[in-house]
Coordinates of C-alpha atoms in Angstrom, one line a residue:
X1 CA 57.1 120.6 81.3
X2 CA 55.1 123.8 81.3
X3 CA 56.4 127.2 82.3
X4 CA 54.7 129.7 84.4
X5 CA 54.8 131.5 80.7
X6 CA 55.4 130.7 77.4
X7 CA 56.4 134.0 76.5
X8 CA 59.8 133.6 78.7
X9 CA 62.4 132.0 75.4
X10 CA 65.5 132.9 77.1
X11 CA 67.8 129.7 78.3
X12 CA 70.3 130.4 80.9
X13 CA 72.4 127.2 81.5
X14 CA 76.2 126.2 82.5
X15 CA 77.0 128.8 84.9
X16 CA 80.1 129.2 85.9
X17 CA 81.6 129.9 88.9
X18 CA 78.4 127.3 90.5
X19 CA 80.1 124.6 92.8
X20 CA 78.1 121.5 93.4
X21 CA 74.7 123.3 91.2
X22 CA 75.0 126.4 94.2
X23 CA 75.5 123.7 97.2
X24 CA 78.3 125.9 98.1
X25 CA 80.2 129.5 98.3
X26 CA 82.8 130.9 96.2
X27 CA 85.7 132.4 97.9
X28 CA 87.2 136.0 97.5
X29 CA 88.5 139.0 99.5
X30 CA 87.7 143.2 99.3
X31 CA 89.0 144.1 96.0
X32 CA 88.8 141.1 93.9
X33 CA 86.5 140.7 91.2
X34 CA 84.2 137.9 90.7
X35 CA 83.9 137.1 87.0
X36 CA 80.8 134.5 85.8
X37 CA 80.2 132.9 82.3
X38 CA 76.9 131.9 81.2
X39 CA 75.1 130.0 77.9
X40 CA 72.2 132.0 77.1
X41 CA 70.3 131.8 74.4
X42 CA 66.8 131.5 72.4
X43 CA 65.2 129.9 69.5
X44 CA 65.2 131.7 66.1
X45 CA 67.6 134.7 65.8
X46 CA 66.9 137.5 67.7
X47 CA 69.6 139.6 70.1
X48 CA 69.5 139.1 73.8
X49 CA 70.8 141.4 76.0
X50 CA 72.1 139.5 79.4
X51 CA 72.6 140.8 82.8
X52 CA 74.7 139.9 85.7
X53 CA 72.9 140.7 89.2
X54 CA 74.8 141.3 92.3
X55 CA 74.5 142.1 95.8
X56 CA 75.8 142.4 98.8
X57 CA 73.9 140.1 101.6
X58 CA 72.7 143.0 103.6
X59 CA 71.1 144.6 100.8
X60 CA 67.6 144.0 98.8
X61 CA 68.4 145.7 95.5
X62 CA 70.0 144.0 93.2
X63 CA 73.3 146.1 90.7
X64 CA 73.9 145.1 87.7
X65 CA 76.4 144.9 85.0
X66 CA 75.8 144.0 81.3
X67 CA 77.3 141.1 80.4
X68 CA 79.7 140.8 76.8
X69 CA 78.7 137.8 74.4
X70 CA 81.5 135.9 73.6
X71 CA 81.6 133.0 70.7
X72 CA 78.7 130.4 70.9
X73 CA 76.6 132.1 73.2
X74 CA 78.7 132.0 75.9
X75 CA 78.5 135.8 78.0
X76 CA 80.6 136.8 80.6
X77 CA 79.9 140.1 83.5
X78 CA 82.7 140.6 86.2
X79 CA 82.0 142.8 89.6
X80 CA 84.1 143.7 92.5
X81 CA 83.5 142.8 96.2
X82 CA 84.0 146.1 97.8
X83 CA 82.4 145.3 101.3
X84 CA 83.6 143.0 103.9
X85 CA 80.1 140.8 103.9
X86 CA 78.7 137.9 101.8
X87 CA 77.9 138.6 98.3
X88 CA 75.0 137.1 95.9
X89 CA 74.7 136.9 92.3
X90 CA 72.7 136.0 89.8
X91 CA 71.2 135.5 85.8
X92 CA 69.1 137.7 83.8
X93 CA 68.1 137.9 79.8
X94 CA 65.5 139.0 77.5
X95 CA 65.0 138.8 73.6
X96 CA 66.3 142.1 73.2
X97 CA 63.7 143.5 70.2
X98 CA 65.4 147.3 70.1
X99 CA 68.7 145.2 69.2
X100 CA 67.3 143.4 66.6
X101 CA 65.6 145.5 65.3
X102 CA 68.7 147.7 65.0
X103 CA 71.0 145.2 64.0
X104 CA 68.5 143.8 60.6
X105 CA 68.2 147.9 60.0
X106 CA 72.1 148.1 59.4
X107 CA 71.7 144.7 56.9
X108 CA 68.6 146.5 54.9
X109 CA 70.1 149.7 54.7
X110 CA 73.4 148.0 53.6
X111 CA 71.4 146.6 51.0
X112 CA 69.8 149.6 49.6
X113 CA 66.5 148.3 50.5
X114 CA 63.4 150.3 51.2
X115 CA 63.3 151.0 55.2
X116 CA 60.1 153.2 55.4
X117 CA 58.3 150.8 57.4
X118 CA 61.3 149.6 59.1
X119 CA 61.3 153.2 60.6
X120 CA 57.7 153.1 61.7
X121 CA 58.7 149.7 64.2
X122 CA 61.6 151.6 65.3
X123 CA 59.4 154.5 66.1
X124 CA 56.9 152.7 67.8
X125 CA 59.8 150.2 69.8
X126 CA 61.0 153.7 70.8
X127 CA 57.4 155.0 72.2
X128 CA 56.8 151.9 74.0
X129 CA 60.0 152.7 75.6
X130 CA 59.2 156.2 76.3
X131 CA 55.9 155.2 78.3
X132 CA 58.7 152.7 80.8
X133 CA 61.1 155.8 81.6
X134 CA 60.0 159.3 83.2
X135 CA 61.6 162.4 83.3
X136 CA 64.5 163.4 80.9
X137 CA 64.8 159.7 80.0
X138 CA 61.1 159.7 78.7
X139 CA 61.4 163.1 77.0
X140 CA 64.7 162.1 75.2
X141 CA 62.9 158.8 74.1
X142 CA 59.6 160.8 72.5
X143 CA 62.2 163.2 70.7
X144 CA 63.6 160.0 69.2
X145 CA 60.7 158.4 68.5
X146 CA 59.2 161.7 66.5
X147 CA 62.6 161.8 64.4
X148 CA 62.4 158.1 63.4
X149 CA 58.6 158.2 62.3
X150 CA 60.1 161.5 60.1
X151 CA 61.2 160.1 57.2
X152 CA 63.2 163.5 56.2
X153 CA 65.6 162.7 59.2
X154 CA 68.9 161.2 58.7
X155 CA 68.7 157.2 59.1
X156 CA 71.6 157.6 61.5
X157 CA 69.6 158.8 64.4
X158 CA 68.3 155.0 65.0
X159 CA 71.9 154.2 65.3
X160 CA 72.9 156.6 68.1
X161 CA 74.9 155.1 70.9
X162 CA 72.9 157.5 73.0
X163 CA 69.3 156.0 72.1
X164 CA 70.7 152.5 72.5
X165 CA 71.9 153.2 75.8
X166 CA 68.5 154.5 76.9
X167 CA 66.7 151.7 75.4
X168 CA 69.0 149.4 77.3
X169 CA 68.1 151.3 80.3
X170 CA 64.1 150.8 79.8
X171 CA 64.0 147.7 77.8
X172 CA 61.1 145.3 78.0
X173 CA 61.7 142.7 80.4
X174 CA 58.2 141.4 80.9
X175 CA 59.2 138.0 79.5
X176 CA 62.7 137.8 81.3
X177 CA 64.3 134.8 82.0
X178 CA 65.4 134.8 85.5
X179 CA 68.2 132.2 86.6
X180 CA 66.8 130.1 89.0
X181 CA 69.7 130.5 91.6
X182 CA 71.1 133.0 94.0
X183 CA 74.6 131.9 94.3
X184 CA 77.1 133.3 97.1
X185 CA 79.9 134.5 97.4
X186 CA 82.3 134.6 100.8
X187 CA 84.0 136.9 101.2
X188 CA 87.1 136.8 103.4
X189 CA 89.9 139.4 104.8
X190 CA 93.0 139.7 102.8
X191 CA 95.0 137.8 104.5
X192 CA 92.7 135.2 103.8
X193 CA 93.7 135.1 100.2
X194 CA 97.5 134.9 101.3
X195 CA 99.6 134.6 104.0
X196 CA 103.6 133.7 104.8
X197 CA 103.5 131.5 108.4
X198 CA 106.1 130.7 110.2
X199 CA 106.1 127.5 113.0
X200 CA 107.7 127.9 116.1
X201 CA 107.5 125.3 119.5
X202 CA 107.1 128.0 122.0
X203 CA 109.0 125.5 124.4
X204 CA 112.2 125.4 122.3
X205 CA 112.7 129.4 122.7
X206 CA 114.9 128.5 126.1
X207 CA 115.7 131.3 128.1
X208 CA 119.8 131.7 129.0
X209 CA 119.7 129.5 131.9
X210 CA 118.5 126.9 129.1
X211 CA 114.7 126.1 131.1
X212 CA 111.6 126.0 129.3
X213 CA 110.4 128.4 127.0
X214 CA 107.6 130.7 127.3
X215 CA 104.7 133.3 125.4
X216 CA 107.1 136.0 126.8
X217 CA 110.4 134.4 125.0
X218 CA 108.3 134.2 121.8
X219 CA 106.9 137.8 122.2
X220 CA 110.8 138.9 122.5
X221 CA 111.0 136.9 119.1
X222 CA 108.3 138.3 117.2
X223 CA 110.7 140.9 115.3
X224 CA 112.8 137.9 114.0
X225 CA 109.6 137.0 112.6
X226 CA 108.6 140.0 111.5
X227 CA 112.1 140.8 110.0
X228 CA 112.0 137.2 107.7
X229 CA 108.6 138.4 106.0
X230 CA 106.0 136.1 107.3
X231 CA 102.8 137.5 108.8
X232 CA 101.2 134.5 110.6
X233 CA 103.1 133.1 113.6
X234 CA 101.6 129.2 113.9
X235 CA 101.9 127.5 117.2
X236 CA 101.6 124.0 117.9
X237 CA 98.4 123.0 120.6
X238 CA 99.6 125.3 124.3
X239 CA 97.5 122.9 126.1
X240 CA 98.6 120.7 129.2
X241 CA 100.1 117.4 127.8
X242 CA 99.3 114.1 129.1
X243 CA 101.5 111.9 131.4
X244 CA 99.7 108.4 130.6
X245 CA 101.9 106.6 127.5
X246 CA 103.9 110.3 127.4
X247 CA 106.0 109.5 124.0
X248 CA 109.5 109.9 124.4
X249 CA 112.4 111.5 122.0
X250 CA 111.9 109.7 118.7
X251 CA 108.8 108.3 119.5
X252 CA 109.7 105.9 122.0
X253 CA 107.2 104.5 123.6
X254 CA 108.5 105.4 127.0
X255 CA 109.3 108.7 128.5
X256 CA 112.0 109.4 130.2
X257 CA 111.1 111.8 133.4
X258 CA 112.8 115.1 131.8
X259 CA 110.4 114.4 128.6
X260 CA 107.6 116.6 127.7
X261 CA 105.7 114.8 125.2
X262 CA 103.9 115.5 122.5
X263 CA 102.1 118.9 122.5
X264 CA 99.7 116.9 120.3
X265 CA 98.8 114.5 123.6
X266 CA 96.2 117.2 125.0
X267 CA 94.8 117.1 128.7
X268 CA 96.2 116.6 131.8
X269 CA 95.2 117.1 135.6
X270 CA 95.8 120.8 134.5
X271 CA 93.2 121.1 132.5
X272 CA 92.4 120.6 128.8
X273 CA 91.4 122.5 125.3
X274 CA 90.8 125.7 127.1
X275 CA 93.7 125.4 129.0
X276 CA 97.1 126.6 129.1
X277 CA 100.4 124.7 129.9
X278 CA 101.8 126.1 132.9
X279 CA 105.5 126.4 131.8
X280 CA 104.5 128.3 128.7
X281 CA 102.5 130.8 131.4
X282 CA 99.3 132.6 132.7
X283 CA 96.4 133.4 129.9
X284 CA 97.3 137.1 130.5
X285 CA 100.5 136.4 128.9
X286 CA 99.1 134.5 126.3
X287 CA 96.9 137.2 125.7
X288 CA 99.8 139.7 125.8
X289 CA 101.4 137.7 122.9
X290 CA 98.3 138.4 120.6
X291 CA 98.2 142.0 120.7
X292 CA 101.9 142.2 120.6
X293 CA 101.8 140.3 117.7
X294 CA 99.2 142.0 115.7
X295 CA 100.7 145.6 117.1
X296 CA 103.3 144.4 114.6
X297 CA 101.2 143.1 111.5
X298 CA 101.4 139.5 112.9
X299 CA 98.6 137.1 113.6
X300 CA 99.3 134.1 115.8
X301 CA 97.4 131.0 114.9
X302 CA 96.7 128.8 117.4
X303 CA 96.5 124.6 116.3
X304 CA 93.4 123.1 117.5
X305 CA 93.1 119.4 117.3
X306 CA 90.2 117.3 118.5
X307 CA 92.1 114.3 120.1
X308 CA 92.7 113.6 123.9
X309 CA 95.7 112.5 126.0
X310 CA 94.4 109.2 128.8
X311 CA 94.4 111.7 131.6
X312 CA 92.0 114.8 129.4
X313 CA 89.4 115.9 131.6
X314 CA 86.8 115.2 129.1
X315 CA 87.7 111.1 129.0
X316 CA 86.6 111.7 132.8
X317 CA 83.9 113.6 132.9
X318 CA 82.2 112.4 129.7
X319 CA 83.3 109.3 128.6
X320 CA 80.4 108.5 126.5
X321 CA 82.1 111.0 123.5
X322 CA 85.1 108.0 123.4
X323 CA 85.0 104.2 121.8
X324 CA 85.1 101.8 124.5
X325 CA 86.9 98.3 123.5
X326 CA 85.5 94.6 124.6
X327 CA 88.0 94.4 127.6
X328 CA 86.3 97.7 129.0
X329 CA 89.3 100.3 127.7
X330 CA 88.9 103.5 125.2
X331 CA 90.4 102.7 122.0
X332 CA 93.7 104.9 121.0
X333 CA 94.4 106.3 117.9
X334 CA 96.2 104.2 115.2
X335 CA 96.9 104.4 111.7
X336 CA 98.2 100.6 111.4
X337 CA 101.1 99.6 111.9
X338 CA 101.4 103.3 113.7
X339 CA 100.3 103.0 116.9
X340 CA 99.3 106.8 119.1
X341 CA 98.6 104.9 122.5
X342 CA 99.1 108.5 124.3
X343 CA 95.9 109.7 122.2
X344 CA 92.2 109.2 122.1
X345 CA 90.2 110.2 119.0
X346 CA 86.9 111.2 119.7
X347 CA 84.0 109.0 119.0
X348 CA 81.9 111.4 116.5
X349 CA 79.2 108.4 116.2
X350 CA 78.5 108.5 120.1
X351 CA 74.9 109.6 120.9
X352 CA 75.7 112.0 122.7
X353 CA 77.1 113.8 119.4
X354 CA 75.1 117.0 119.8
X355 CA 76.6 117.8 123.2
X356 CA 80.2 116.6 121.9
X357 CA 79.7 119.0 119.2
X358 CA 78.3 122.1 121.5
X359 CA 81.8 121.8 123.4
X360 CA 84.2 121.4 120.3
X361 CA 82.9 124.6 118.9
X362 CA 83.3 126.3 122.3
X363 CA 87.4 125.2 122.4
X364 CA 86.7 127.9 118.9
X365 CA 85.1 130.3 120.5
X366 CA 87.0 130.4 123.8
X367 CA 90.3 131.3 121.8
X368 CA 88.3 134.1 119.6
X369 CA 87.4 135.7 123.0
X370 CA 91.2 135.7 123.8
X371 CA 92.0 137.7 120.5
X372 CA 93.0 134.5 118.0
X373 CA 91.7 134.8 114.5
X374 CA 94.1 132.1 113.1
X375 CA 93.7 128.5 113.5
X376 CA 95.3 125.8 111.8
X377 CA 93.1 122.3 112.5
X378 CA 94.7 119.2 112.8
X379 CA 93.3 116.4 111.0
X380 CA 90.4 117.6 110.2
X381 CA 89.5 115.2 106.9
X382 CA 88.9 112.3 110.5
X383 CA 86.1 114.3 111.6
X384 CA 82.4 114.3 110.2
X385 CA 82.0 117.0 107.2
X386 CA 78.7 118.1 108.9
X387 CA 80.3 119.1 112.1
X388 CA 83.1 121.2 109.9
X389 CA 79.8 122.9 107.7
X390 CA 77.8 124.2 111.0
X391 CA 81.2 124.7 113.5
X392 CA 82.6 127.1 110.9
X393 CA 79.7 128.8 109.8
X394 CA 78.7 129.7 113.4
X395 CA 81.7 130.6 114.5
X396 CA 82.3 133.0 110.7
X397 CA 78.7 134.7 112.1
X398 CA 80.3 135.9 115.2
X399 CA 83.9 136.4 114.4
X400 CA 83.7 136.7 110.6
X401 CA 87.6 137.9 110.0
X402 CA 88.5 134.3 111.5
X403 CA 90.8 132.0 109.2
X404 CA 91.0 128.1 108.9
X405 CA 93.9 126.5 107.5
X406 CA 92.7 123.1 106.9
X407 CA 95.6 120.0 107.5
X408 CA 94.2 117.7 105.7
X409 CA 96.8 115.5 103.5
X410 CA 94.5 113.5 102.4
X411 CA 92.5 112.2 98.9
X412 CA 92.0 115.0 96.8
X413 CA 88.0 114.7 96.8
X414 CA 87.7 114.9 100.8
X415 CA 90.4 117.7 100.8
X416 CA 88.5 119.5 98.4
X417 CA 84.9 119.5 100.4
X418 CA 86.5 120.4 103.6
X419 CA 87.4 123.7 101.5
X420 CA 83.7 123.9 100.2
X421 CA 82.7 123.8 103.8
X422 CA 84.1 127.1 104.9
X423 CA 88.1 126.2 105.7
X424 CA 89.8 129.2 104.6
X425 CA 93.1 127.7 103.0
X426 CA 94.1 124.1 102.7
X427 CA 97.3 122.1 103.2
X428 CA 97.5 119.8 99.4
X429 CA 100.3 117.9 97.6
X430 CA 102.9 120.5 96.8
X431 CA 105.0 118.8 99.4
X432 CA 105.7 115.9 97.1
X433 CA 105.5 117.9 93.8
X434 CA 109.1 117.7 92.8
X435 CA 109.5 118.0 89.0
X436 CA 108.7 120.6 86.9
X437 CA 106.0 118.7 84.7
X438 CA 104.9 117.7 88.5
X439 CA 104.6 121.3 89.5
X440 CA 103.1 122.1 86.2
X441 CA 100.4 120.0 86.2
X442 CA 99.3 120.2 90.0
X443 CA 99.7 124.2 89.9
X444 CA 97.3 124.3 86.9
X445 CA 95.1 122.0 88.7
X446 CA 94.9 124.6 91.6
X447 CA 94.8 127.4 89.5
X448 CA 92.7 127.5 86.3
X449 CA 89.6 124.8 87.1
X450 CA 86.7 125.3 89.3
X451 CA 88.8 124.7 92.5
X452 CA 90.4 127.8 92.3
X453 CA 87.1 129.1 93.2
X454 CA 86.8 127.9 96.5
X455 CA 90.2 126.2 97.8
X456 CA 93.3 128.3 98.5
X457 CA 95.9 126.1 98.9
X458 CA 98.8 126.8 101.5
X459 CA 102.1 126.4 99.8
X460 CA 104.3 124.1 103.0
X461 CA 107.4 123.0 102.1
X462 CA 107.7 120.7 105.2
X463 CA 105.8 120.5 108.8
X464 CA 106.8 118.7 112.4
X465 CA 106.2 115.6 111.1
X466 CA 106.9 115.5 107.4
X467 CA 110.3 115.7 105.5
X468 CA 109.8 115.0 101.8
X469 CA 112.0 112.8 100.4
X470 CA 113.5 115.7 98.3
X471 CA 114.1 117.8 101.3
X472 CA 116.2 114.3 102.9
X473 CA 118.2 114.4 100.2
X474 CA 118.3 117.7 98.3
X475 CA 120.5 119.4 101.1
X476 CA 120.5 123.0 101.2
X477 CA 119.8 123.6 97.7
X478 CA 116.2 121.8 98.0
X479 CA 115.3 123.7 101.0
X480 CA 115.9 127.1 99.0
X481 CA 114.4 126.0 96.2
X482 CA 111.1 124.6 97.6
X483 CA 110.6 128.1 99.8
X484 CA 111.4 130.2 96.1
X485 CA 108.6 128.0 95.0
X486 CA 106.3 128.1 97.8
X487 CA 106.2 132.0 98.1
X488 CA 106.1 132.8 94.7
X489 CA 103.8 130.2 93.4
X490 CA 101.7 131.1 96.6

């Protein structure tokens, strides 16, 4: 294959951090630096000088930062994200003649060989140099160039960290290679990078006459959580639950009429997604909640899952989004034997999928309008990866300080591409990491390969619905142990 010119030696190849060959983002936050690791190099023997390029999204002009060569001609450049946006990055190297130049001046001199016409290349490297800068740059460079063509001058001047720096600063990049990519970078808010949640069900916090509790009970609990250390206040769906196959206490199938379901069962006469359960209280004090919360460092993530109860408005109103079964009836969820008859997944096939998509992202933004910036998403690994890639990325364009926390327990492969699609932190297997070669190996895993890159995993212990077996047994000592483990290894 021909290049556009012949001239351009340079080979950049196995970049790294790329995911997927640039399909998708890194991840950092303000302050951290990105450091990338290149092969570059060129037939023969000459130097190169390499360059890291860098910029935040809203800018045209590129920084950049001179990368160190390692062993093998591997390089590596670091810069800090300093700006809440999206960062890109990128390749750049030369045959650096100056340098070698330089560097086979050192070996002859060494030698005690004769360097008179060594001095005249210099000299005329130099000049060529000269005619690139302007101002005191170009004036410094003629001065150099004159003392290298005399050969009364001290040797040492072709040496002088001061002209190498100014031919750096004007070499001759004519035949550059330039990496073919623009990679990205996203860049998140801190909490982004790590957070401490605590999980309450705003219906347990019973008032003294022992009724229902509400957004105000929890708001009157938010320096308990505050007080414990954690910063994210996670609760389960606040939508209307269903009455139709209503679960019952230990999931019995049948409800008993002072029962109130699954929070997980969403939709009711009431309303659905967008909608409040009464006994929890009014949208005001919902709202209330939020800025009380984050008045005190707090955010409160709200759980959004795409699933409906029988009696959801949407299985009324558009019941083309559902899977209909031979005998005329909307299949339930199931994960066999299990059976979820009080739950309708959504039928992401349907042909309708555009329209079914429109409204899902608007449950998102509805919630952003009310002040959330949290949200942990239930199940999402049963949902299309192209509805996750464009939801997230349009809702990140309008309310770019918004977190994900991805629940996906699930194969290690589809976990990992719902964090390439934009979810901010992931649920993963340290919930049935129990030994330490166990922890050793899965922590390294997170940690030191590519994934650390773009998945932040969220250190739980437990959730509603899970106990490890350790935490059945362990007693006491297992539950301190795992939170020791989860907060510092988080």
């Amino acid at each position: 294959m021909h290049t556009d010119d012949g001239r351009r030696r340079v080979i950049i190849e196995g970049v790294a951090p790329e995911i997927d060959g640039g399909r998708f983002p890194i991840k950092r936050t303000i302050g951290e630096d990105v450091t990338v690791t290149a092969d570059m190099f060129t037939d023969g023997h000459d130097v190169l000088s390499c360059v890291l390029l860098y910029r935040p999204e809203s800018e045209q002009e590129w920084s950049e930062v001179q990368m160190k060569a390692l062993v093998n001609d591997r390089w590596r450049g670091s810069f800090k994200i300093e700006r809440f946006e999206q960062y890109c990055y990128s390749l750049i190297a030369w045959v650096d003649h100056f340098k070698s130049w330089s560097r086979d001046l050192e070996k002859r001199i060494a030698a005690g060989q004769d360097i008179s016409v060594d001095r005249q290349i210099g000299a005329q490297r130099v000049e060529e140099a000269a005619t690139r800068a302007s101002g005191s740059d170009a004036t410094a460079l003629t001065t150099y160039a004159g003392l290298l063509r005399d050969g009364s001058e001290n040797i040492d001047i072709a040496l002088n960290p001061a002209l190498t720096a100014l031919m750096y600063k004007h070499s001759d990049r004519d035949y550059a290679t330039r990496y073919d990519k623009e990679l990205a970078v996203t860049v998140e808010r801190e909490r982004a990078r790590f957070s401490s949640w605590y999980e309450l069900f705003p219906r347990s916090l019973r008032t003294e006459t022992g009724g229902h509790g509400t957004f105000k009970d929890v708001e009157a609990h938010l320096p308990t959580v505050k007080a414990m250390g954690f910063d994210v206040l996670y609760l389960p769906p606040i939508h209307p639950i269903g009455h139709t196959f209503r679960k019952g206490k230990n999931n019995n199938v049948v409800a008993q009429s002072d029962e109130p379901g699954s929070p997980w069962a969403i939709g009711s006469e009431e309303g659905g997604h967008k909608s409040i359960h009464s006994e929890l209280g009014t949208l005001e004090d919902f709202r209330q909640l939020v800025d009380s919360a984050r008045s005190q460092g707090i955010d409160i993530a709200l759980d959004i899952a795409f699933q409906c109860s029988p009696d959801h408005p949407y299985v009324q109103e558009h019941p083309e989004w559902f899977k209909h079964r031979p005998d005329g009836s909307i299949q339930y969820a199931e994960n066999p034997p299990k059976k979820y008859q009080d739950i309708y997944p959504f039928n992401f096939e349907t042909d309708n999928w555009r329209e079914l998509w429109d409204e899902l992202n608007s449950v998102f933004m509805y919630w952003c309008e009310q002040g959330v910036r949290v949200f942990r998403v239930d199940n999402p690994h049963t949902k299309p990866f192209p509805f996750w890639e464009w939801s997230l990325s349009e809702i990140k364009k309008q309310y770019p300080d918004t977190i994900f926390l991805s629940e996906a327990f699930t194969r290690p492969r589809v976990l990992y591409r719902l964090a390439k699609l934009g979810f901010t932190q992931s649920y993963n297997y340290f919930a049935w990491r129990n030994t330490r070669s166990e922890l050793t190996e899965y922590l390294t895993e997170l940690t030191t390969t590519e994934v650390a890159e773009y998945c932040r995993p969220n250190l739980w212990p437990n959730t509603p619905d899970i106990l490890p077996e350790s935490l059945q047994v362990g007693g006491r000592p297992a539950f301190i142990s795992r939170l020791v483990l989860a907060a510092t290894l988080g």
